[in-house]
Coordinates of N, CA, C and O in Angstrom, one line a residue:
M1 N 60.3 95.1 -65.4 CA 60.5 93.7 -65.8 C 60.5 93.6 -67.3 O 59.8 94.3 -68.0
L2 N 61.4 92.8 -67.8 CA 61.5 92.5 -69.2 C 60.9 91.1 -69.5 O 61.2 90.2 -68.8
V3 N 60.1 91.1 -70.6 CA 59.5 89.8 -71.0 C 60.1 89.4 -72.3 O 60.1 90.2 -73.3
K4 N 60.6 88.2 -72.4 CA 61.2 87.7 -73.7 C 60.3 86.6 -74.2 O 59.9 85.7 -73.5
W5 N 59.9 86.7 -75.5 CA 59.0 85.7 -76.1 C 59.8 85.1 -77.3 O 60.2 85.8 -78.2
I6 N 60.0 83.8 -77.2 CA 60.7 83.1 -78.3 C 59.7 82.1 -78.9 O 58.9 81.4 -78.2
R7 N 59.7 82.0 -80.2 CA 58.9 81.0 -80.9 C 59.7 80.4 -82.0 O 60.5 81.2 -82.7
C8 N 59.6 79.2 -82.3 CA 60.3 78.5 -83.4 C 59.6 77.3 -83.8 O 58.7 76.7 -83.1
T9 N 59.9 76.8 -85.0 CA 59.4 75.5 -85.6 C 60.4 74.4 -85.3 O 61.6 74.5 -85.6
V10 N 60.0 73.4 -84.5 CA 60.9 72.4 -84.1 C 60.9 71.3 -85.1 O 59.9 70.8 -85.6
V11 N 62.2 70.9 -85.5 CA 62.4 69.8 -86.5 C 62.8 68.5 -85.8 O 62.8 67.4 -86.4
D12 N 63.3 68.6 -84.6 CA 63.8 67.4 -83.8 C 63.2 67.5 -82.4 O 63.8 68.1 -81.5
R13 N 62.0 67.0 -82.3 CA 61.3 67.2 -81.0 C 62.0 66.6 -79.8 O 62.2 67.3 -78.8
P14 N 62.4 65.3 -79.9 CA 63.1 64.8 -78.7 C 64.4 65.6 -78.3 O 64.7 65.8 -77.2
G15 N 65.2 66.0 -79.4 CA 66.4 66.7 -79.1 C 66.1 68.1 -78.5 O 66.8 68.6 -77.6
F16 N 65.0 68.7 -79.1 CA 64.6 70.0 -78.5 C 64.2 70.0 -77.1 O 64.6 70.8 -76.3
E17 N 63.4 68.9 -76.8 CA 63.0 68.8 -75.4 C 64.1 68.5 -74.4 O 64.2 69.0 -73.3
R18 N 65.1 67.7 -74.9 CA 66.3 67.4 -74.0 C 67.0 68.7 -73.8 O 67.4 69.0 -72.7
G19 N 67.2 69.5 -74.9 CA 67.9 70.8 -74.7 C 67.1 71.7 -73.8 O 67.7 72.5 -73.1
Q20 N 65.8 71.7 -73.9 CA 65.0 72.6 -73.1 C 65.3 72.4 -71.6 O 65.3 73.4 -70.8
R21 N 65.5 71.2 -71.2 CA 65.8 70.9 -69.8 C 67.1 71.4 -69.3 O 67.4 71.6 -68.1
K22 N 68.0 71.7 -70.3 CA 69.3 72.3 -69.9 C 69.2 73.7 -69.3 O 70.1 74.2 -68.6
W23 N 68.0 74.4 -69.6 CA 67.8 75.7 -69.1 C 67.6 75.8 -67.6 O 67.4 76.8 -67.0
A24 N 67.6 74.6 -67.0 CA 67.4 74.5 -65.5 C 68.5 75.3 -64.8 O 68.4 75.6 -63.6
G25 N 69.6 75.6 -65.5 CA 70.7 76.4 -64.9 C 70.4 77.9 -64.7 O 71.2 78.6 -64.1
L26 N 69.3 78.3 -65.3 CA 69.0 79.8 -65.2 C 68.8 80.4 -63.9 O 69.1 81.6 -63.7
P27 N 68.2 79.7 -62.9 CA 68.0 80.4 -61.6 C 69.2 81.0 -60.9 O 69.1 81.9 -60.1
G28 N 70.4 80.6 -61.3 CA 71.6 81.2 -60.7 C 72.0 82.5 -61.4 O 72.9 83.2 -60.9
E29 N 71.3 82.9 -62.4 CA 71.7 84.1 -63.2 C 71.1 85.3 -62.5 O 69.9 85.4 -62.2
P30 N 71.9 86.4 -62.3 CA 71.4 87.6 -61.7 C 70.3 88.2 -62.5 O 70.3 88.3 -63.7
G31 N 69.2 88.5 -61.8 CA 68.1 89.2 -62.4 C 67.1 88.3 -63.1 O 66.0 88.7 -63.6
F32 N 67.3 87.0 -63.1 CA 66.4 86.0 -63.7 C 65.2 85.8 -62.8 O 65.3 85.6 -61.6
R33 N 63.9 85.9 -63.4 CA 62.7 85.8 -62.6 C 61.9 84.5 -62.9 O 61.2 84.1 -62.0
G34 N 62.0 83.9 -64.0 CA 61.3 82.7 -64.3 C 61.2 82.5 -65.8 O 61.4 83.4 -66.6
Q35 N 60.9 81.2 -66.2 CA 60.8 80.8 -67.6 C 59.8 79.6 -67.7 O 59.8 78.8 -66.8
G36 N 59.1 79.6 -68.8 CA 58.2 78.5 -69.1 C 57.7 78.5 -70.5 O 58.0 79.5 -71.2
G37 N 57.0 77.5 -70.9 CA 56.5 77.5 -72.3 C 55.9 76.2 -72.6 O 55.6 75.4 -71.7
G38 N 55.7 75.9 -73.9 CA 55.2 74.7 -74.3 C 54.9 74.7 -75.8 O 55.4 75.5 -76.6
W39 N 54.0 73.8 -76.2 CA 53.7 73.6 -77.7 C 52.4 74.3 -78.0 O 51.4 74.4 -77.3
S40 N 52.4 74.9 -79.2 CA 51.2 75.5 -79.8 C 50.1 74.5 -79.9 O 50.3 73.3 -80.4
R41 N 48.9 74.8 -79.5 CA 47.7 73.9 -79.6 C 47.3 73.8 -81.1 O 46.7 72.8 -81.5
G42 N 47.5 74.8 -81.9 CA 47.1 74.8 -83.2 C 48.1 74.3 -84.2 O 47.7 73.8 -85.3
R43 N 49.4 74.5 -83.9 CA 50.5 74.1 -84.8 C 51.5 73.2 -84.0 O 52.4 73.8 -83.3
P44 N 51.3 71.9 -84.0 CA 52.0 71.1 -83.0 C 53.5 71.1 -83.1 O 54.2 70.8 -82.2
S45 N 54.1 71.6 -84.2 CA 55.6 71.7 -84.3 C 56.1 73.0 -83.8 O 57.3 73.2 -83.8
M46 N 55.2 73.9 -83.4 CA 55.7 75.3 -83.0 C 55.8 75.3 -81.5 O 54.9 75.0 -80.7
A47 N 57.0 75.7 -81.0 CA 57.3 75.9 -79.6 C 57.3 77.3 -79.2 O 57.8 78.2 -80.0
H48 N 56.8 77.6 -78.0 CA 56.9 79.0 -77.5 C 57.6 78.9 -76.1 O 57.3 78.0 -75.3
V49 N 58.5 79.9 -75.8 CA 59.1 80.0 -74.5 C 59.0 81.4 -74.1 O 59.2 82.4 -74.9
F50 N 58.7 81.6 -72.8 CA 58.6 83.0 -72.2 C 59.5 83.1 -71.1 O 59.5 82.2 -70.2
S51 N 60.4 84.1 -71.1 CA 61.3 84.3 -69.9 C 61.2 85.7 -69.4 O 60.8 86.6 -70.1
F52 N 61.5 85.8 -68.1 CA 61.2 87.1 -67.4 C 62.5 87.5 -66.6 O 63.1 86.7 -65.9
W53 N 62.8 88.8 -66.8 CA 64.1 89.3 -66.2 C 63.7 90.6 -65.5 O 62.9 91.4 -65.9
E54 N 64.5 90.9 -64.4 CA 64.2 92.1 -63.7 C 64.4 93.4 -64.5 O 63.7 94.4 -64.3
S55 N 65.4 93.4 -65.4 CA 65.6 94.6 -66.2 C 66.4 94.2 -67.5 O 66.9 93.1 -67.6
R56 N 66.4 95.1 -68.4 CA 67.2 94.9 -69.6 C 68.6 94.7 -69.4 O 69.3 94.0 -70.0
A57 N 69.2 95.4 -68.4 CA 70.6 95.4 -68.1 C 71.0 93.9 -67.6 O 72.0 93.4 -68.0
F58 N 70.2 93.3 -66.7 CA 70.4 92.0 -66.3 C 70.4 91.0 -67.5 O 71.2 90.1 -67.6
Y59 N 69.4 91.2 -68.3 CA 69.2 90.3 -69.5 C 70.4 90.5 -70.5 O 70.9 89.4 -70.9
D60 N 70.8 91.7 -70.7 CA 71.9 91.9 -71.6 C 73.2 91.2 -71.1 O 74.0 90.7 -71.8
S61 N 73.4 91.3 -69.8 CA 74.5 90.7 -69.1 C 74.5 89.2 -69.3 O 75.5 88.6 -69.7
F62 N 73.4 88.6 -69.1 CA 73.2 87.1 -69.3 C 73.5 86.7 -70.8 O 74.2 85.8 -71.0
M63 N 73.0 87.5 -71.7 CA 73.2 87.2 -73.1 C 74.7 87.2 -73.5 O 75.2 86.4 -74.3
A64 N 75.4 88.2 -72.9 CA 76.8 88.3 -73.2 C 77.6 87.2 -72.5 O 78.7 86.9 -73.0
R65 N 77.2 86.6 -71.4 CA 78.0 85.7 -70.7 C 77.6 84.2 -70.9 O 78.3 83.4 -71.4
S66 N 76.3 83.9 -70.5 CA 76.0 82.5 -70.3 C 75.1 81.9 -71.4 O 74.9 80.7 -71.5
H67 N 74.4 82.8 -72.2 CA 73.3 82.3 -73.0 C 73.8 81.2 -74.1 O 73.2 80.2 -74.2
D68 N 74.9 81.5 -74.7 CA 75.3 80.6 -75.8 C 75.7 79.2 -75.3 O 75.4 78.2 -76.0
R69 N 76.2 79.2 -74.1 CA 76.6 77.8 -73.6 C 75.3 77.0 -73.3 O 75.2 75.8 -73.6
L70 N 74.3 77.7 -72.7 CA 73.0 77.0 -72.4 C 72.3 76.6 -73.7 O 71.6 75.6 -73.8
A71 N 72.3 77.5 -74.7 CA 71.6 77.3 -76.0 C 72.2 76.2 -76.9 O 71.5 75.7 -77.7
A72 N 73.5 75.9 -76.7 CA 74.2 75.1 -77.6 C 73.6 73.7 -77.8 O 73.6 73.1 -78.9
S73 N 73.0 73.2 -76.7 CA 72.4 71.8 -76.7 C 71.2 71.7 -77.6 O 70.8 70.6 -78.0
Q74 N 70.6 72.9 -78.0 CA 69.4 72.8 -78.9 C 69.7 73.1 -80.3 O 68.8 73.2 -81.2
S75 N 71.0 73.4 -80.6 CA 71.4 73.7 -81.9 C 71.0 72.6 -82.9 O 71.1 71.4 -82.7
G76 N 70.4 73.0 -84.0 CA 69.9 72.1 -85.1 C 68.6 71.4 -84.8 O 68.1 70.6 -85.7
T77 N 67.9 71.7 -83.7 CA 66.6 71.1 -83.4 C 65.5 71.9 -83.8 O 64.3 71.5 -83.7
Y78 N 65.7 73.1 -84.3 CA 64.6 74.0 -84.7 C 65.0 74.9 -85.8 O 66.2 75.0 -86.2
R79 N 64.0 75.6 -86.4 CA 64.3 76.6 -87.5 C 63.3 77.8 -87.3 O 62.4 77.7 -86.5
D80 N 63.6 78.8 -88.0 CA 62.7 80.0 -88.0 C 62.4 80.6 -86.6 O 61.3 80.9 -86.3
M81 N 63.5 80.7 -85.8 CA 63.3 81.3 -84.5 C 63.0 82.8 -84.6 O 63.7 83.5 -85.3
Q82 N 62.1 83.2 -83.8 CA 61.8 84.7 -83.7 C 61.8 85.0 -82.2 O 61.2 84.3 -81.4
V83 N 62.5 86.1 -81.9 CA 62.7 86.5 -80.5 C 62.2 88.0 -80.4 O 62.6 88.8 -81.2
R84 N 61.4 88.2 -79.4 CA 60.9 89.6 -79.2 C 61.0 89.9 -77.7 O 60.7 89.1 -76.8
L85 N 61.4 91.2 -77.4 CA 61.5 91.7 -76.0 C 60.5 92.8 -75.8 O 60.3 93.6 -76.6
F86 N 59.8 92.7 -74.6 CA 58.8 93.7 -74.2 C 59.1 94.1 -72.8 O 59.4 93.4 -71.9
E87 N 58.9 95.4 -72.6 CA 59.0 96.0 -71.3 C 57.6 95.9 -70.6 O 56.6 96.2 -71.2
H88 N 57.6 95.4 -69.4 CA 56.3 95.3 -68.6 C 55.7 96.7 -68.4 O 56.4 97.6 -68.0
R89 N 54.4 96.8 -68.8 CA 53.7 98.0 -68.6 C 52.8 97.9 -67.4 O 52.7 98.8 -66.5
F90 N 52.0 96.9 -67.4 CA 51.2 96.6 -66.2 C 50.7 95.1 -66.2 O 50.8 94.4 -67.1
D91 N 50.2 94.7 -65.0 CA 49.7 93.4 -64.8 C 48.3 93.3 -65.4 O 47.5 94.2 -65.4
V92 N 48.0 92.1 -65.8 CA 46.6 91.7 -66.2 C 46.1 90.9 -64.9 O 46.7 89.8 -64.7
K93 N 45.2 91.4 -64.2 CA 44.9 90.9 -62.8 C 46.1 91.5 -62.0 O 47.0 92.0 -62.5
V94 N 46.0 91.4 -60.7 CA 47.0 92.0 -59.9 C 48.1 91.0 -59.4 O 47.8 89.8 -59.4
G95 N 49.2 91.5 -59.1 CA 50.3 90.6 -58.5 C 50.9 89.6 -59.5 O 51.0 88.4 -59.1
F96 N 51.2 90.0 -60.7 CA 51.8 89.0 -61.6 C 53.1 88.4 -61.1 O 53.9 89.1 -60.6
E97 N 53.2 87.1 -61.2 CA 54.4 86.4 -60.9 C 54.7 85.5 -62.1 O 53.8 84.9 -62.6
P98 N 56.0 85.4 -62.5 CA 56.3 84.5 -63.7 C 56.3 83.0 -63.3 O 57.4 82.4 -63.3
R99 N 55.2 82.5 -62.9 CA 55.1 81.1 -62.5 C 54.2 80.4 -63.5 O 53.2 80.9 -64.0
F100 N 54.6 79.1 -63.8 CA 53.8 78.4 -64.8 C 53.2 77.1 -64.2 O 52.5 76.3 -64.8
S101 N 53.6 76.8 -62.9 CA 53.3 75.5 -62.3 C 51.8 75.2 -62.2 O 51.4 74.0 -62.3
D102 N 51.0 76.2 -62.1 CA 49.5 76.0 -62.0 C 48.8 76.3 -63.3 O 47.5 76.2 -63.3
A103 N 49.5 76.6 -64.4 CA 48.8 77.0 -65.6 C 48.7 75.8 -66.5 O 49.7 75.0 -66.7
D104 N 47.6 75.6 -67.2 CA 47.4 74.6 -68.2 C 47.8 75.1 -69.6 O 48.4 74.5 -70.4
V105 N 47.3 76.4 -69.9 CA 47.6 77.0 -71.2 C 48.0 78.5 -70.9 O 47.6 79.1 -69.9
V106 N 48.7 79.0 -71.9 CA 49.1 80.4 -71.9 C 48.5 80.9 -73.3 O 48.8 80.3 -74.3
R107 N 47.8 82.0 -73.2 CA 47.4 82.7 -74.4 C 48.3 83.9 -74.6 O 48.5 84.7 -73.8
V108 N 48.8 84.0 -75.8 CA 49.7 85.1 -76.2 C 49.1 85.8 -77.4 O 48.7 85.2 -78.4
A109 N 49.0 87.1 -77.2 CA 48.5 88.0 -78.3 C 49.6 89.1 -78.6 O 50.0 89.7 -77.7
H110 N 49.9 89.2 -79.9 CA 50.9 90.1 -80.3 C 50.3 91.2 -81.2 O 49.8 90.8 -82.3
C111 N 50.2 92.4 -80.8 CA 49.5 93.4 -81.5 C 50.4 94.5 -82.0 O 51.3 95.0 -81.3
R112 N 50.2 94.9 -83.3 CA 50.9 96.1 -83.8 C 49.8 97.1 -83.9 O 48.8 97.0 -84.6
V113 N 50.0 98.2 -83.2 CA 49.0 99.3 -83.0 C 49.3 100.5 -83.9 O 50.5 100.9 -84.1
R114 N 48.3 101.0 -84.5 CA 48.4 102.3 -85.3 C 49.0 103.4 -84.4 O 48.5 103.6 -83.3
P115 N 50.0 104.1 -84.9 CA 50.7 105.1 -84.0 C 49.7 106.1 -83.4 O 49.9 106.5 -82.2
D116 N 48.7 106.5 -84.1 CA 47.8 107.5 -83.5 C 46.8 106.9 -82.5 O 46.0 107.6 -81.9
R117 N 46.8 105.6 -82.3 CA 45.9 104.9 -81.5 C 46.5 104.2 -80.3 O 45.8 103.5 -79.5
V118 N 47.8 104.5 -80.1 CA 48.5 103.8 -79.0 C 47.9 104.1 -77.6 O 47.6 103.2 -76.8
D119 N 47.6 105.4 -77.4 CA 47.0 105.8 -76.1 C 45.7 105.2 -75.8 O 45.4 104.7 -74.7
H120 N 44.8 105.1 -76.9 CA 43.5 104.5 -76.7 C 43.6 103.0 -76.5 O 43.0 102.5 -75.6
F121 N 44.5 102.4 -77.3 CA 44.7 100.9 -77.1 C 45.1 100.6 -75.7 O 44.6 99.6 -75.1
T122 N 46.1 101.3 -75.2 CA 46.6 101.1 -73.8 C 45.5 101.3 -72.8 O 45.3 100.5 -71.8
L123 N 44.7 102.4 -73.0 CA 43.6 102.7 -72.0 C 42.6 101.6 -72.0 O 42.1 101.1 -70.9
V124 N 42.1 101.1 -73.2 CA 41.1 100.1 -73.2 C 41.6 98.7 -72.7 O 40.9 97.9 -72.1
Q125 N 42.9 98.5 -72.9 CA 43.5 97.3 -72.3 C 43.3 97.3 -70.8 O 43.0 96.3 -70.2
E126 N 43.6 98.5 -70.2 CA 43.5 98.6 -68.8 C 42.1 98.7 -68.2 O 41.7 98.1 -67.2
K127 N 41.2 99.3 -69.0 CA 39.8 99.6 -68.5 C 38.8 98.6 -69.0 O 37.7 98.4 -68.4
V128 N 39.0 97.9 -70.1 CA 38.0 97.0 -70.7 C 38.5 95.5 -70.6 O 37.9 94.7 -70.0
W129 N 39.6 95.3 -71.3 CA 40.1 93.9 -71.4 C 40.6 93.3 -70.1 O 40.2 92.2 -69.7
N130 N 41.4 94.1 -69.3 CA 41.9 93.6 -68.1 C 40.8 93.2 -67.1 O 40.9 92.0 -66.6
P131 N 39.9 94.0 -66.8 CA 38.8 93.6 -65.9 C 38.0 92.4 -66.3 O 37.7 91.5 -65.5
A132 N 37.8 92.3 -67.7 CA 37.0 91.2 -68.2 C 37.8 89.9 -68.0 O 37.3 88.9 -67.6
M133 N 39.1 89.9 -68.3 CA 40.0 88.7 -68.1 C 40.1 88.4 -66.7 O 40.0 87.2 -66.3
A134 N 40.4 89.4 -65.8 CA 40.6 89.2 -64.4 C 39.4 88.5 -63.8 O 39.5 87.8 -62.8
G135 N 38.2 88.9 -64.3 CA 36.9 88.3 -63.7 C 36.5 87.0 -64.3 O 35.4 86.5 -63.9
S136 N 37.3 86.5 -65.2 CA 36.9 85.2 -65.9 C 37.3 84.0 -65.1 O 38.5 84.0 -64.7
P137 N 36.4 83.0 -64.9 CA 36.9 81.8 -64.2 C 38.0 81.2 -64.9 O 38.1 81.1 -66.1
G138 N 39.0 80.7 -64.1 CA 40.1 80.0 -64.7 C 41.3 80.9 -65.1 O 42.4 80.4 -65.4
M139 N 41.1 82.2 -65.2 CA 42.2 83.1 -65.6 C 43.1 83.4 -64.3 O 42.6 83.8 -63.3
L140 N 44.3 83.0 -64.4 CA 45.2 83.1 -63.2 C 45.9 84.4 -63.1 O 45.9 85.0 -62.0
R141 N 46.6 84.9 -64.1 CA 47.4 86.1 -64.1 C 47.9 86.4 -65.5 O 47.8 85.5 -66.4
G142 N 48.4 87.6 -65.7 CA 48.9 87.9 -67.0 C 49.7 89.2 -66.9 O 49.9 89.8 -65.9
V143 N 50.2 89.6 -68.1 CA 51.1 90.7 -68.2 C 50.9 91.4 -69.5 O 50.6 90.8 -70.5
F144 N 51.0 92.7 -69.5 CA 50.9 93.6 -70.7 C 52.2 94.3 -70.9 O 52.7 95.0 -70.0
G145 N 52.8 94.0 -72.1 CA 54.1 94.6 -72.3 C 54.2 95.4 -73.6 O 53.3 95.2 -74.5
E146 N 55.2 96.2 -73.7 CA 55.3 97.1 -74.9 C 56.8 97.0 -75.4 O 57.7 97.0 -74.7
A147 N 56.9 97.1 -76.8 CA 58.2 97.1 -77.4 C 58.2 98.3 -78.4 O 57.1 98.8 -78.8
P148 N 59.4 98.8 -78.8 CA 59.5 99.9 -79.7 C 58.7 99.6 -81.0 O 58.6 98.4 -81.4
G149 N 58.2 100.6 -81.7 CA 57.5 100.4 -82.9 C 56.0 100.1 -82.7 O 55.4 99.5 -83.6
N150 N 55.5 100.5 -81.6 CA 54.0 100.3 -81.3 C 53.6 98.9 -81.3 O 52.6 98.5 -81.8
E151 N 54.5 98.0 -80.7 CA 54.2 96.6 -80.6 C 53.8 96.3 -79.1 O 54.5 96.8 -78.2
F152 N 52.8 95.5 -79.0 CA 52.4 95.1 -77.6 C 52.2 93.6 -77.5 O 51.8 93.0 -78.5
L153 N 52.4 93.1 -76.3 CA 52.2 91.7 -76.0 C 51.2 91.6 -74.8 O 51.3 92.3 -73.8
V154 N 50.2 90.8 -75.0 CA 49.3 90.4 -73.9 C 49.4 89.0 -73.6 O 49.1 88.1 -74.5
L155 N 49.9 88.6 -72.5 CA 50.2 87.3 -72.1 C 49.2 86.9 -70.9 O 49.2 87.6 -69.9
S156 N 48.4 85.9 -71.1 CA 47.5 85.5 -70.0 C 47.7 84.0 -69.7 O 47.8 83.2 -70.6
M157 N 47.6 83.6 -68.4 CA 47.8 82.2 -68.0 C 46.4 81.7 -67.5 O 45.7 82.5 -66.7
W158 N 46.1 80.5 -67.9 CA 44.7 79.9 -67.5 C 44.9 78.6 -66.9 O 45.8 77.8 -67.3
D159 N 44.0 78.2 -66.0 CA 44.2 76.9 -65.3 C 43.6 75.8 -66.2 O 43.8 74.6 -65.9
S160 N 42.9 76.1 -67.2 CA 42.4 75.0 -68.1 C 42.1 75.6 -69.5 O 41.7 76.8 -69.6
A161 N 42.3 74.8 -70.5 CA 42.0 75.2 -71.9 C 40.5 75.4 -72.0 O 40.1 76.3 -72.8
A162 N 39.7 74.6 -71.3 CA 38.3 74.8 -71.4 C 37.8 76.1 -70.9 O 36.9 76.8 -71.6
E163 N 38.3 76.6 -69.8 CA 37.9 77.9 -69.3 C 38.4 79.1 -70.3 O 37.6 80.0 -70.5
H164 N 39.6 78.9 -70.8 CA 40.0 80.0 -71.8 C 39.1 79.9 -73.0 O 38.7 81.0 -73.6
G165 N 38.7 78.7 -73.5 CA 37.8 78.6 -74.6 C 36.4 79.2 -74.4 O 35.9 79.9 -75.2
K166 N 35.9 79.1 -73.1 CA 34.6 79.7 -72.8 C 34.7 81.2 -72.8 O 33.8 81.9 -73.3
Y167 N 35.8 81.8 -72.3 CA 36.1 83.2 -72.4 C 36.1 83.7 -73.8 O 35.4 84.7 -74.1
R168 N 36.7 83.0 -74.7 CA 36.8 83.4 -76.1 C 35.4 83.4 -76.7 O 35.1 84.4 -77.4
V169 N 34.7 82.4 -76.5 CA 33.4 82.2 -77.1 C 32.4 83.3 -76.6 O 31.7 83.9 -77.3
E170 N 32.4 83.4 -75.3 CA 31.4 84.2 -74.6 C 31.6 85.7 -74.6 O 30.7 86.5 -74.6
R171 N 32.9 86.1 -74.6 CA 33.2 87.5 -74.3 C 34.1 88.3 -75.4 O 33.9 89.5 -75.5
V172 N 34.9 87.6 -76.1 CA 35.9 88.3 -76.9 C 35.3 89.2 -78.0 O 35.7 90.4 -78.1
E173 N 34.3 88.7 -78.7 CA 33.8 89.4 -79.8 C 33.1 90.7 -79.3 O 33.3 91.8 -79.8
R174 N 32.3 90.5 -78.2 CA 31.6 91.7 -77.6 C 32.5 92.7 -77.1 O 32.4 93.9 -77.3
L175 N 33.6 92.2 -76.4 CA 34.6 93.2 -75.8 C 35.3 93.9 -76.9 O 35.7 95.1 -76.8
G176 N 35.6 93.2 -78.0 CA 36.3 93.8 -79.1 C 35.6 94.9 -79.7 O 36.2 96.0 -80.1
L177 N 34.3 94.8 -79.8 CA 33.5 95.9 -80.3 C 33.5 97.1 -79.4 O 33.7 98.2 -79.8
R178 N 33.4 96.8 -78.1 CA 33.4 97.9 -77.1 C 34.7 98.6 -77.1 O 34.8 99.8 -76.9
A179 N 35.8 97.8 -77.2 CA 37.1 98.4 -77.1 C 37.6 99.0 -78.4 O 38.7 99.6 -78.5
Q180 N 36.8 98.9 -79.5 CA 37.2 99.5 -80.8 C 38.5 98.9 -81.3 O 39.4 99.6 -81.9
T181 N 38.7 97.6 -81.1 CA 39.9 96.9 -81.4 C 40.4 97.1 -82.9 O 41.5 97.4 -83.2
E182 N 39.4 97.0 -83.8 CA 39.7 97.1 -85.2 C 40.3 98.5 -85.5 O 41.1 98.6 -86.4
A183 N 39.8 99.5 -84.9 CA 40.3 100.9 -85.1 C 41.8 101.1 -84.6 O 42.6 101.8 -85.1
D184 N 42.1 100.3 -83.5 CA 43.4 100.5 -82.9 C 44.5 99.7 -83.5 O 45.6 100.1 -83.7
V185 N 44.1 98.4 -83.9 CA 45.2 97.4 -84.2 C 45.3 97.3 -85.7 O 44.4 97.0 -86.4
A186 N 46.6 97.4 -86.1 CA 46.9 97.2 -87.6 C 47.1 95.8 -87.9 O 46.8 95.3 -89.0
A187 N 47.6 95.0 -86.9 CA 47.8 93.6 -87.1 C 47.8 92.9 -85.8 O 48.3 93.5 -84.8
I188 N 47.2 91.7 -85.7 CA 47.3 90.9 -84.5 C 47.5 89.5 -84.8 O 47.0 88.9 -85.8
A189 N 48.4 88.9 -84.0 CA 48.7 87.5 -84.2 C 48.7 86.9 -82.8 O 49.0 87.6 -81.8
G190 N 48.5 85.6 -82.7 CA 48.5 85.0 -81.4 C 48.5 83.5 -81.4 O 48.5 82.9 -82.5
D191 N 48.5 82.9 -80.2 CA 48.5 81.5 -80.1 C 48.0 81.1 -78.7 O 48.1 81.9 -77.8
V192 N 47.6 79.8 -78.6 CA 47.3 79.2 -77.3 C 48.4 78.1 -77.1 O 48.5 77.3 -78.0
V193 N 49.1 78.2 -76.0 CA 50.2 77.3 -75.8 C 49.9 76.4 -74.7 O 49.5 76.8 -73.6
R194 N 50.1 75.1 -74.9 CA 49.9 74.1 -73.9 C 51.2 74.0 -73.0 O 52.3 73.7 -73.6
V195 N 51.1 74.3 -71.8 CA 52.3 74.4 -70.9 C 52.9 73.0 -70.7 O 52.2 72.1 -70.3
E196 N 54.2 73.0 -70.9 CA 55.0 71.7 -70.6 C 55.7 72.0 -69.3 O 56.6 72.8 -69.1
S197 N 55.3 71.2 -68.3 CA 55.8 71.4 -66.9 C 57.4 71.2 -66.9 O 58.1 71.9 -66.1
A198 N 57.9 70.3 -67.7 CA 59.4 70.1 -67.7 C 60.1 71.3 -68.2 O 61.4 71.4 -68.0
W199 N 59.5 72.2 -68.9 CA 60.2 73.4 -69.4 C 60.2 74.5 -68.4 O 60.9 75.6 -68.6
T200 N 59.5 74.4 -67.3 CA 59.4 75.5 -66.3 C 60.6 75.6 -65.4 O 61.1 74.6 -64.9
V201 N 61.2 76.8 -65.4 CA 62.4 77.0 -64.6 C 62.1 78.0 -63.5 O 61.5 79.1 -63.8

């Protein structure tokens, strides 16, 4: 599965939201699995969108055929768009499905990992972070993806911002020490995204 993460700074919020609803045409596209997103809780003008495709080949075919027509309605409503693609490596919790209907917030973490630490980083994601997240109240499901250049994406869906906040306060610092995160990660960026149900496809 291919995971696409888009973020941008929105300059015309009503126009952007109107355009976002035009993506309702995606389910007819071969290989499309789901899409959703919302607004950053920390930076109200930043929008995040996550879409999921069965494979890179299906995604490339969509980009060549239908993408520009669907995207046209949002032209001029945003700036500084960044797009990244990640190949699914494994689920966080079991049985990941690209559904957003039951999620209140999505936590996205984007990590650049030191080349000599990639194997260790991947191992502790599987053995330390995943079980901790999977066992946390309110954590619904998630996905761990990889891109060329030792880039990784950890995406987790939560049924409430409060439950995610408790996990951060109670567990993240302790787990980070155990996982030796500082030794593995050259840079980390992330956000907590409030899910907009109207954007879910």
